């Protein structure tokens, strides 16, 4: 398939089907110096170049995983896939960019945590990456640091937790303040939508009933705990006209809430993950404790086996917008921290390597979505929402040369025995997937081919993202202009005035504000 010349200065991908989110065309793609230089029919490149024959293959934008936690210190241990191994595995699966999370501890500086995470990731990453920053507490300093991060550090997305009580969770008034600041600085607010108070109560109840195994994790936080928080986040975001992105939508109930909100015209995006699209929570009831614990993540994979298919239907129809993985991997011995108490099982699953194949298999091969929608949900929509489109997420002149040669007919069986991740099990073990990345090109370099990775730590670069993504903010800005509440003009009241008999109750200022967008006309 491959025709080599020695030390080629560029790469010519010949005769593949070039797939973007809006169309597919047979053509050639010429790459030089990390960029796509030309896309067209029968390109004649006079120089010495490497030629890759892509006949009968698809040429797609490299996948963008919107949600990873490489080497995250969490629940008393540290995720085993670090920025080096995790991003190599991503490339082997056809993903050429990840968006990871900076998660500062409560009371700690967001900026310092961000800078530390950059120092950790920069020398290790094998593919490009960018960072979301979590807001885990609230103060004037946090507010200022959000502005600095958005203006100077290339961060245009902040994640707020409604779960992990006393660790990361924010109260509603803090969510309100954080969302308002996101809007102010042109960022998108992200939420981990689960009711942390209900989870804490539910966990106590399950343990008191003698349910200590992994099934207790879902039983203490059923679907409505996710759906309620999702609805609450949407309501709060709407109150401040802030765009909202719901990370890891895991249940049919929460997905319906997102879908209904979109139909009501809210600027909200839902992110299902590979785990939720490819497997389900019945595994947490498995008799083998280690098997069951391997599927524990938050929000939980749902025991309703119709969930993955339902989430995929919504993803295909644009009710859900984009896909990540929440890749946060703990090996079995780490999961065993919770062997006697499910609340101590480190939460997280794999996905960064297998997301593309799982979505192709369950989405495209199944007939739910076409190849163009596949590109939309695996790369372009992420690039649009997080404001680096068409630098990435598109095969076009001047775009970054993050390109995958995808064989839609080839199959592979997912297994921990063959995967490139550090974690010692795989939640998709045994899944046969159509759709295989045969070559991955990152920053104009072939980094994966013939099943071999050829990439060094530090090959990837940090991608700086500007605030006020047009894809997200055009509607927000217009609404800000035309949907301002206005006072009714009326004559002053001149009737009898009863003097107060009691001191008026003091009430927090923000609760007095009115945010009605549909004010009745009383004229
Ligand atoms: O179980 C999960 N999701 N672990 C990572 C932390 C988070 O909430 O995303
Ligand atoms: Zn989360
Ligand atoms: Zn996460």
Coordinates of C-alpha atoms and ligand atoms in Angstrom, one line a residue:
X1 CA 0.0 0.0 0.0
X2 CA 2.8 2.4 0.8
X3 CA 5.4 3.8 -1.7
X4 CA 8.4 5.2 0.1
X5 CA 11.1 7.6 -1.1
X6 CA 14.1 8.3 1.2
X7 CA 13.8 11.2 3.7
X8 CA 10.7 12.6 2.1
X9 CA 9.9 16.3 2.9
X10 CA 6.2 15.9 2.6
X11 CA 3.4 13.3 2.5
X12 CA 1.0 12.9 -0.4
X13 CA -2.1 10.8 0.6
X14 CA -3.5 9.6 -2.8
X15 CA -7.0 8.5 -3.9
X16 CA -8.7 8.3 -0.5
X17 CA -12.2 9.4 0.3
X18 CA -11.7 12.7 2.1
X19 CA -14.4 13.0 4.8
X20 CA -15.3 16.2 6.4
X21 CA -18.4 16.9 8.6
X22 CA -20.3 18.4 5.6
X23 CA -19.2 16.3 2.6
X24 CA -17.1 13.4 1.3
X25 CA -15.0 13.6 -1.9
X26 CA -12.4 11.3 -3.5
X27 CA -9.1 13.2 -3.7
X28 CA -5.5 13.7 -2.6
X29 CA -4.2 15.4 0.4
X30 CA -0.7 17.0 0.4
X31 CA 1.0 17.6 3.8
X32 CA 4.1 19.6 4.5
X33 CA 5.6 21.2 7.6
X34 CA 2.8 20.0 9.9
X35 CA 0.0 21.6 7.8
X36 CA -2.3 20.4 5.0
X37 CA -1.0 22.3 2.0
X38 CA -3.5 21.2 -0.7
X39 CA -6.6 19.0 -1.1
X40 CA -7.7 18.1 -4.6
X41 CA -8.0 15.7 -7.5
X42 CA -4.8 14.1 -8.9
X43 CA -2.4 16.5 -7.2
X44 CA 1.0 16.6 -8.9
X45 CA 3.7 17.2 -6.4
X46 CA 7.0 17.8 -8.1
X47 CA 9.1 17.2 -5.0
X48 CA 10.4 14.0 -3.4
X49 CA 7.5 13.1 -1.1
X50 CA 6.3 10.0 0.7
X51 CA 3.2 8.7 -1.1
X52 CA 0.5 6.9 0.8
X53 CA -2.1 5.1 -1.3
X54 CA -5.5 5.5 0.4
X55 CA -7.6 3.8 -2.2
X56 CA -10.8 2.4 -0.6
X57 CA -9.9 4.1 2.7
X58 CA -11.3 7.2 4.3
X59 CA -9.1 10.2 5.1
X60 CA -10.6 11.8 8.2
X61 CA -9.6 14.6 10.6
X62 CA -7.7 13.1 13.6
X63 CA -10.0 12.4 16.5
X64 CA -10.4 15.0 19.3
X65 CA -11.1 13.5 22.8
X66 CA -12.8 16.2 24.7
X67 CA -12.4 14.6 28.1
X68 CA -9.4 12.9 29.6
X69 CA -7.7 12.7 33.1
X70 CA -4.2 11.6 32.4
X71 CA -2.3 10.8 35.6
X72 CA -4.9 12.4 37.8
X73 CA -4.4 12.1 41.5
X74 CA -7.9 11.1 42.7
X75 CA -9.5 9.2 45.5
X76 CA -6.2 8.3 47.2
X77 CA -4.3 7.1 44.1
X78 CA -3.1 8.3 40.7
X79 CA -4.5 7.3 37.2
X80 CA -2.0 4.9 35.6
X81 CA -2.2 6.3 32.0
X82 CA 0.0 9.3 32.1
X83 CA 0.4 12.0 29.5
X84 CA 3.0 9.9 27.7
X85 CA 1.4 6.5 27.5
X86 CA -2.1 7.9 27.4
X87 CA -1.5 10.1 24.3
X88 CA 0.4 7.3 22.6
X89 CA -2.6 5.1 23.0
X90 CA -4.8 7.9 21.7
X91 CA -2.7 8.0 18.5
X92 CA -2.9 4.3 18.1
X93 CA -6.7 4.7 18.1
X94 CA -6.8 7.5 15.7
X95 CA -7.1 10.4 18.2
X96 CA -4.7 13.2 17.6
X97 CA -5.7 15.7 20.3
X98 CA -7.0 15.4 23.9
X99 CA -8.5 18.0 26.2
X100 CA -7.5 17.2 29.8
X101 CA -8.6 18.8 33.0
X102 CA -6.7 20.9 35.6
X103 CA -8.4 20.2 38.9
X104 CA -7.2 22.4 41.7
X105 CA -8.0 21.5 45.3
X106 CA -10.4 23.7 47.1
X107 CA -8.8 26.9 48.3
X108 CA -5.8 26.5 45.9
X109 CA -4.9 28.8 43.0
X110 CA -6.3 27.9 39.6
X111 CA -3.4 29.5 37.8
X112 CA -0.7 27.7 39.8
X113 CA -2.6 24.4 39.2
X114 CA -2.8 25.2 35.5
X115 CA 0.9 26.0 35.2
X116 CA 1.9 22.9 37.1
X117 CA -0.3 20.7 34.8
X118 CA 1.3 22.4 31.7
X119 CA 4.8 21.6 33.2
X120 CA 3.7 18.0 33.7
X121 CA 2.1 17.5 30.3
X122 CA 4.4 19.5 28.0
X123 CA 7.4 17.2 28.0
X124 CA 5.3 14.0 27.9
X125 CA 2.5 14.5 25.3
X126 CA 2.7 12.6 22.0
X127 CA -0.3 14.4 20.5
X128 CA -1.6 17.9 20.7
X129 CA -3.5 18.8 23.8
X130 CA -5.4 21.6 25.5
X131 CA -6.7 22.1 29.1
X132 CA -10.1 22.7 30.7
X133 CA -9.8 24.1 34.2
X134 CA -12.1 23.1 37.1
X135 CA -13.6 25.6 39.5
X136 CA -13.8 23.7 42.8
X137 CA -14.3 26.7 45.1
X138 CA -15.4 30.3 44.8
X139 CA -13.8 33.6 45.7
X140 CA -12.8 36.9 44.1
X141 CA -9.3 35.4 43.5
X142 CA -10.9 32.5 41.6
X143 CA -13.0 34.9 39.6
X144 CA -9.9 37.0 38.6
X145 CA -7.9 33.8 37.8
X146 CA -10.7 32.7 35.4
X147 CA -10.2 35.9 33.6
X148 CA -6.5 35.5 33.4
X149 CA -6.8 31.9 32.2
X150 CA -9.2 33.0 29.4
X151 CA -7.3 36.1 28.4
X152 CA -3.7 34.9 28.6
X153 CA -3.5 31.1 29.0
X154 CA -5.6 29.7 26.2
X155 CA -8.4 28.3 28.4
X156 CA -12.0 28.8 27.3
X157 CA -13.8 26.2 29.3
X158 CA -14.3 25.7 33.0
X159 CA -15.7 22.6 34.7
X160 CA -17.9 22.9 37.7
X161 CA -18.7 19.8 39.8
X162 CA -22.2 19.3 41.3
X163 CA -21.0 16.1 42.9
X164 CA -18.0 15.0 45.1
X165 CA -19.4 16.7 48.1
X166 CA -16.8 18.5 50.3
X167 CA -14.1 17.7 47.7
X168 CA -14.9 19.5 44.4
X169 CA -18.7 20.2 44.7
X170 CA -20.0 23.8 44.4
X171 CA -23.3 25.1 45.8
X172 CA -25.9 26.6 43.5
X173 CA -25.0 30.1 44.4
X174 CA -21.4 29.3 43.5
X175 CA -22.4 27.7 40.2
X176 CA -24.4 30.9 39.5
X177 CA -21.3 33.1 40.2
X178 CA -19.0 30.8 38.2
X179 CA -21.4 30.6 35.2
X180 CA -21.7 34.4 35.2
X181 CA -18.0 34.7 35.1
X182 CA -17.7 32.2 32.3
X183 CA -20.1 34.4 30.3
X184 CA -18.1 37.5 31.2
X185 CA -14.8 36.1 30.0
X186 CA -16.2 34.2 26.9
X187 CA -15.8 30.7 28.2
X188 CA -18.1 27.8 28.1
X189 CA -19.3 26.4 31.5
X190 CA -19.0 22.7 31.8
X191 CA -20.8 20.7 34.5
X192 CA -20.4 17.3 36.1
X193 CA -24.1 17.0 36.7
X194 CA -25.0 14.9 39.7
X195 CA -26.6 15.9 43.0
X196 CA -23.8 15.5 45.4
X197 CA -26.0 15.8 48.5
X198 CA -28.2 13.0 47.4
X199 CA -25.2 10.8 46.5
X200 CA -23.8 11.2 50.0
X201 CA -27.1 10.3 51.6
X202 CA -27.7 7.4 49.2
X203 CA -24.2 6.0 49.8
X204 CA -24.8 6.0 53.6
X205 CA -28.1 4.2 53.0
X206 CA -26.6 1.5 50.8
X207 CA -23.8 0.8 53.2
X208 CA -26.2 0.6 56.2
X209 CA -28.2 -2.0 54.2
X210 CA -25.0 -4.1 53.8
X211 CA -24.5 -3.2 50.1
X212 CA -20.7 -2.6 50.0
X213 CA -19.9 -3.9 46.4
X214 CA -19.7 -2.0 43.1
X215 CA -23.4 -2.2 42.5
X216 CA -23.9 0.1 45.4
X217 CA -22.2 2.9 43.4
X218 CA -25.1 3.0 40.9
X219 CA -27.8 2.2 43.5
X220 CA -26.9 5.2 45.6
X221 CA -27.1 7.6 42.6
X222 CA -29.8 6.4 40.2
X223 CA -30.6 8.2 36.9
X224 CA -32.8 10.9 38.4
X225 CA -29.8 12.1 40.5
X226 CA -28.1 12.9 37.2
X227 CA -31.2 14.2 35.5
X228 CA -32.1 16.6 38.3
X229 CA -28.6 18.1 38.4
X230 CA -28.5 18.4 34.6
X231 CA -31.8 20.3 34.7
X232 CA -30.6 22.5 37.6
X233 CA -27.4 23.4 35.7
X234 CA -29.4 24.3 32.6
X235 CA -31.7 26.5 34.6
X236 CA -28.8 28.3 36.4
X237 CA -26.9 28.7 33.1
X238 CA -30.0 30.2 31.5
X239 CA -30.5 32.6 34.3
X240 CA -27.1 34.2 33.5
X241 CA -27.3 33.5 29.7
X242 CA -24.2 31.4 29.8
X243 CA -23.5 28.6 27.3
X244 CA -23.4 25.2 29.0
X245 CA -21.7 21.9 28.2
X246 CA -22.7 18.8 30.1
X247 CA -19.8 16.5 30.4
X248 CA -20.2 12.7 30.5
X249 CA -24.0 12.4 29.8
X250 CA -24.5 8.8 31.1
X251 CA -28.2 8.2 31.4
X252 CA -31.3 8.3 29.1
X253 CA -32.9 10.6 31.7
X254 CA -30.1 13.2 31.6
X255 CA -29.8 12.9 27.8
X256 CA -33.5 13.7 27.5
X257 CA -33.1 16.8 29.7
X258 CA -30.3 18.0 27.4
X259 CA -32.3 17.2 24.3
X260 CA -35.4 19.0 25.6
X261 CA -33.4 22.1 26.6
X262 CA -31.9 22.3 23.1
X263 CA -35.4 22.1 21.7
X264 CA -36.3 25.0 24.0
X265 CA -33.5 26.9 22.4
X266 CA -31.0 26.8 25.2
X267 CA -27.3 27.0 24.3
X268 CA -26.4 23.6 25.7
X269 CA -24.2 20.8 24.5
X270 CA -24.2 17.2 25.7
X271 CA -21.1 15.0 25.7
X272 CA -21.6 11.2 25.8
X273 CA -18.5 9.2 26.3
X274 CA -17.1 6.0 24.7
X275 CA -17.9 4.0 27.8
X276 CA -21.6 5.1 27.8
X277 CA -22.0 4.5 24.1
X278 CA -20.2 1.2 24.0
X279 CA -21.0 -0.7 27.2
X280 CA -23.4 -0.5 30.2
X281 CA -23.6 -0.7 34.0
X282 CA -24.9 -4.3 34.2
X283 CA -21.2 -5.2 34.6
X284 CA -21.2 -3.6 38.1
X285 CA -23.5 -6.5 39.2
X286 CA -20.9 -9.1 37.9
X287 CA -20.1 -11.8 40.5
X288 CA -16.3 -11.2 40.1
X289 CA -15.6 -8.2 42.2
X290 CA -12.6 -7.0 40.1
X291 CA -14.6 -7.2 36.9
X292 CA -17.5 -5.2 38.5
X293 CA -15.2 -2.6 40.1
X294 CA -13.5 -1.9 36.7
X295 CA -16.8 -0.3 35.4
X296 CA -17.2 2.1 38.4
X297 CA -17.2 5.7 37.2
X298 CA -19.2 8.8 38.0
X299 CA -21.9 9.4 36.8
X300 CA -22.4 5.6 36.7
X301 CA -22.7 3.5 33.6
X302 CA -26.4 2.6 33.8
X303 CA -27.8 -0.9 34.3
X304 CA -30.6 -0.2 31.7
X305 CA -29.1 -2.1 28.7
X306 CA -31.0 0.2 26.2
X307 CA -28.9 3.2 27.4
X308 CA -25.9 3.0 24.9
X309 CA -28.2 2.6 21.9
X310 CA -30.4 5.5 23.1
X311 CA -27.4 7.8 23.6
X312 CA -26.1 6.9 20.2
X313 CA -29.5 7.8 18.6
X314 CA -29.4 11.2 20.3
X315 CA -25.8 11.7 19.2
X316 CA -26.7 10.8 15.6
X317 CA -29.5 13.3 15.6
X318 CA -27.6 16.2 17.1
X319 CA -29.4 16.1 20.5
X320 CA -26.0 15.3 21.8
X321 CA -23.1 17.0 20.2
X322 CA -19.7 15.7 20.8
X323 CA -17.8 12.7 22.3
X324 CA -15.1 12.3 24.9
X325 CA -14.0 9.4 27.0
X326 CA -13.4 10.6 30.6
X327 CA -10.4 8.3 30.3
X328 CA -9.3 8.1 34.0
X329 CA -7.7 4.7 34.4
X330 CA -7.0 2.8 37.6
X331 CA -5.7 -0.8 37.5
X332 CA -7.4 -3.5 39.4
X333 CA -5.1 -3.2 42.5
X334 CA -6.0 0.5 42.7
X335 CA -9.7 -0.3 42.3
X336 CA -9.2 -2.7 45.3
X337 CA -8.9 0.4 47.6
X338 CA -12.7 0.0 47.7
X339 CA -12.9 -3.8 48.1
X340 CA -15.0 -3.5 51.3
X341 CA -16.7 -0.2 50.5
X342 CA -17.8 0.9 47.0
X343 CA -17.4 4.6 48.0
X344 CA -13.6 4.1 48.1
X345 CA -13.3 2.5 44.6
X346 CA -11.4 5.1 42.5
X347 CA -13.9 6.3 39.9
X348 CA -12.8 6.0 36.2
X349 CA -12.6 3.9 33.1
X350 CA -10.6 3.6 29.9
X351 CA -11.6 4.9 26.4
X352 CA -9.0 7.2 24.9
X353 CA -7.6 4.4 22.6
X354 CA -10.9 2.8 21.6
X355 CA -13.4 5.8 21.3
X356 CA -13.1 6.1 17.5
X357 CA -13.6 2.4 16.8
X358 CA -16.4 2.0 19.3
X359 CA -18.3 5.0 17.8
X360 CA -17.7 3.7 14.3
X361 CA -19.0 0.2 15.2
X362 CA -22.0 1.3 17.3
X363 CA -22.7 4.5 15.3
X364 CA -21.7 4.1 11.7
X365 CA -21.5 0.3 11.1
X366 CA -24.9 0.0 12.8
X367 CA -26.4 2.5 10.4
X368 CA -27.3 5.1 13.0
X369 CA -25.0 7.8 11.6
X370 CA -23.0 8.4 8.4
X371 CA -19.3 9.0 8.0
X372 CA -19.8 12.8 8.0
X373 CA -21.7 12.7 11.3
X374 CA -18.9 10.5 12.6
X375 CA -16.4 13.2 11.8
X376 CA -18.7 15.8 13.4
X377 CA -19.0 14.0 16.7
X378 CA -15.4 12.8 16.9
X379 CA -13.6 16.0 16.0
X380 CA -15.2 18.9 14.2
X381 CA -17.9 19.8 16.8
X382 CA -15.3 19.7 19.5
X383 CA -13.1 22.1 17.5
X384 CA -16.0 24.4 16.9
X385 CA -17.3 24.5 20.5
X386 CA -13.8 24.9 22.0
X387 CA -12.7 27.4 19.3
X388 CA -10.0 25.8 17.3
X389 CA -11.9 25.1 14.1
X390 CA -10.8 24.8 11.3
X391 CA -7.3 24.6 12.6
X392 CA -8.3 21.1 13.7
X393 CA -11.4 19.0 12.9
X394 CA -11.2 19.5 9.1
X395 CA -9.3 18.2 6.2
X396 CA -8.6 21.5 4.3
X397 CA -5.8 23.7 3.1
X398 CA -4.0 25.4 6.1
X399 CA -5.5 23.1 8.7
X400 CA -3.2 21.2 11.0
X401 CA -2.0 17.9 9.5
X402 CA -3.7 15.7 12.1
X403 CA -5.1 13.1 9.7
X404 CA -6.2 9.5 10.0
X405 CA -6.3 6.9 7.2
X406 CA -9.4 5.0 8.3
X407 CA -10.3 1.5 7.0
X408 CA -14.1 1.2 7.4
X409 CA -14.1 -2.5 6.5
X410 CA -11.2 -3.7 8.6
X411 CA -12.0 -5.1 12.0
X412 CA -10.2 -5.5 15.2
X413 CA -11.0 -7.1 18.6
X414 CA -10.4 -4.8 21.6
X415 CA -8.4 -6.4 24.4
X416 CA -6.2 -5.3 27.3
X417 CA -3.7 -7.9 26.0
X418 CA -3.1 -5.8 22.9
X419 CA -4.1 -2.2 23.9
X420 CA -1.4 0.5 24.3
X421 CA -2.8 1.9 27.6
X422 CA -1.1 1.3 30.9
X423 CA -4.3 0.1 32.6
X424 CA -4.5 -3.7 33.1
X425 CA -8.1 -4.3 31.9
X426 CA -10.4 -2.9 29.2
X427 CA -14.1 -2.2 29.6
X428 CA -14.6 -3.1 25.9
X429 CA -12.7 -6.4 26.2
X430 CA -13.7 -8.8 23.4
X431 CA -15.6 -6.2 21.4
X432 CA -15.2 -6.7 17.6
X433 CA -15.1 -3.3 15.9
X434 CA -15.3 -2.4 12.2
X435 CA -13.4 0.8 11.6
X436 CA -9.6 0.7 12.2
X437 CA -7.1 3.5 12.0
X438 CA -4.4 2.1 9.7
X439 CA -2.2 5.3 9.7
X440 CA -2.3 8.2 12.1
X441 CA -0.5 11.4 11.2
X442 CA 0.0 14.0 13.9
X443 CA 1.5 17.4 13.2
X444 CA 2.4 16.2 9.7
X445 CA 4.3 13.2 10.9
X446 CA 3.3 9.5 10.5
X447 CA 3.2 8.5 14.2
X448 CA 1.3 5.2 13.9
X449 CA 1.3 2.6 11.0
X450 CA 1.3 -1.2 10.6
X451 CA 0.4 -1.4 14.3
X452 CA 3.6 0.4 15.3
X453 CA 3.9 3.7 17.2
X454 CA 6.8 6.0 16.1
X455 CA 6.6 9.0 18.3
X456 CA 8.6 10.6 21.1
X457 CA 7.3 12.4 24.3
X458 CA 7.0 16.1 23.7
X459 CA 6.0 15.7 20.0
X460 CA 2.6 17.1 20.9
X461 CA 2.0 20.8 21.6
X462 CA -0.3 22.8 23.8
X463 CA -3.2 24.3 21.8
X464 CA -4.1 27.8 22.9
X465 CA -7.8 28.5 22.6
X466 CA -9.3 32.0 22.4
X467 CA -12.4 33.0 24.3
X468 CA -15.8 33.8 22.7
X469 CA -16.0 30.9 20.3
X470 CA -18.4 32.1 17.6
X471 CA -20.1 28.7 17.3
X472 CA -21.1 29.1 21.0
X473 CA -21.3 32.8 21.5
X474 CA -23.1 34.3 18.5
X475 CA -26.5 33.5 20.0
X476 CA -25.4 34.4 23.5
X477 CA -24.2 37.8 22.5
X478 CA -27.4 38.5 20.5
X479 CA -29.6 37.4 23.3
X480 CA -27.7 39.7 25.7
X481 CA -28.6 42.6 23.4
X482 CA -32.3 41.9 22.7
X483 CA -33.5 40.0 25.8
X484 CA -32.7 42.5 28.5
X485 CA -35.4 42.6 31.1
X486 CA -36.9 46.1 31.3
X487 CA -38.9 47.9 34.0
X488 CA -42.5 48.8 33.4
X489 CA -43.0 52.5 33.2
X490 CA -45.8 53.5 35.5
X491 CA -47.0 56.5 37.6
X492 CA -45.7 56.4 41.2
X493 CA -48.1 54.9 43.7
X494 CA -49.9 57.6 45.5
X495 CA -52.5 55.7 47.6
X496 CA -52.5 54.9 51.3
X497 CA -49.2 53.5 52.7
X498 CA -49.2 51.2 55.7
X499 CA -46.1 51.7 57.8
X500 CA -44.1 48.5 58.4
X501 CA -44.7 46.8 61.8
X502 CA -41.6 44.6 61.5
X503 CA -38.1 45.0 60.3
X504 CA -37.9 43.7 56.7
X505 CA -36.0 40.3 56.4
X506 CA -32.6 40.7 54.7
X507 CA -32.3 38.7 51.5
X508 CA -29.2 37.9 49.3
X509 CA -29.1 40.5 46.5
X510 CA -28.8 38.0 43.7
X511 CA -32.1 36.3 44.7
X512 CA -33.9 39.7 44.2
X513 CA -32.9 39.9 40.5
X514 CA -35.5 39.0 37.9
X515 CA -34.4 37.3 34.7
X516 CA -37.6 37.0 32.8
X517 CA -37.1 36.9 29.1
X518 CA -40.8 36.8 28.3
X519 CA -42.3 39.7 30.0
X520 CA -46.0 40.1 29.6
X521 CA -47.1 43.4 28.0
X522 CA -49.6 45.0 30.3
X523 CA -50.5 47.9 28.1
Ligands
LIG1 O1 -15.4 8.6 37.2 C1 -15.0 9.6 36.8 N1 -15.7 10.3 36.0 N2 -13.7 10.0 37.1 C2 -13.0 11.2 36.7 C3 -13.5 12.4 37.4 C4 -14.7 13.0 36.7 O2 -15.7 13.2 37.4 O3 -14.7 13.3 35.5
LIG2 ZN1 -16.9 14.5 36.0
LIG3 ZN1 -14.0 13.5 33.9

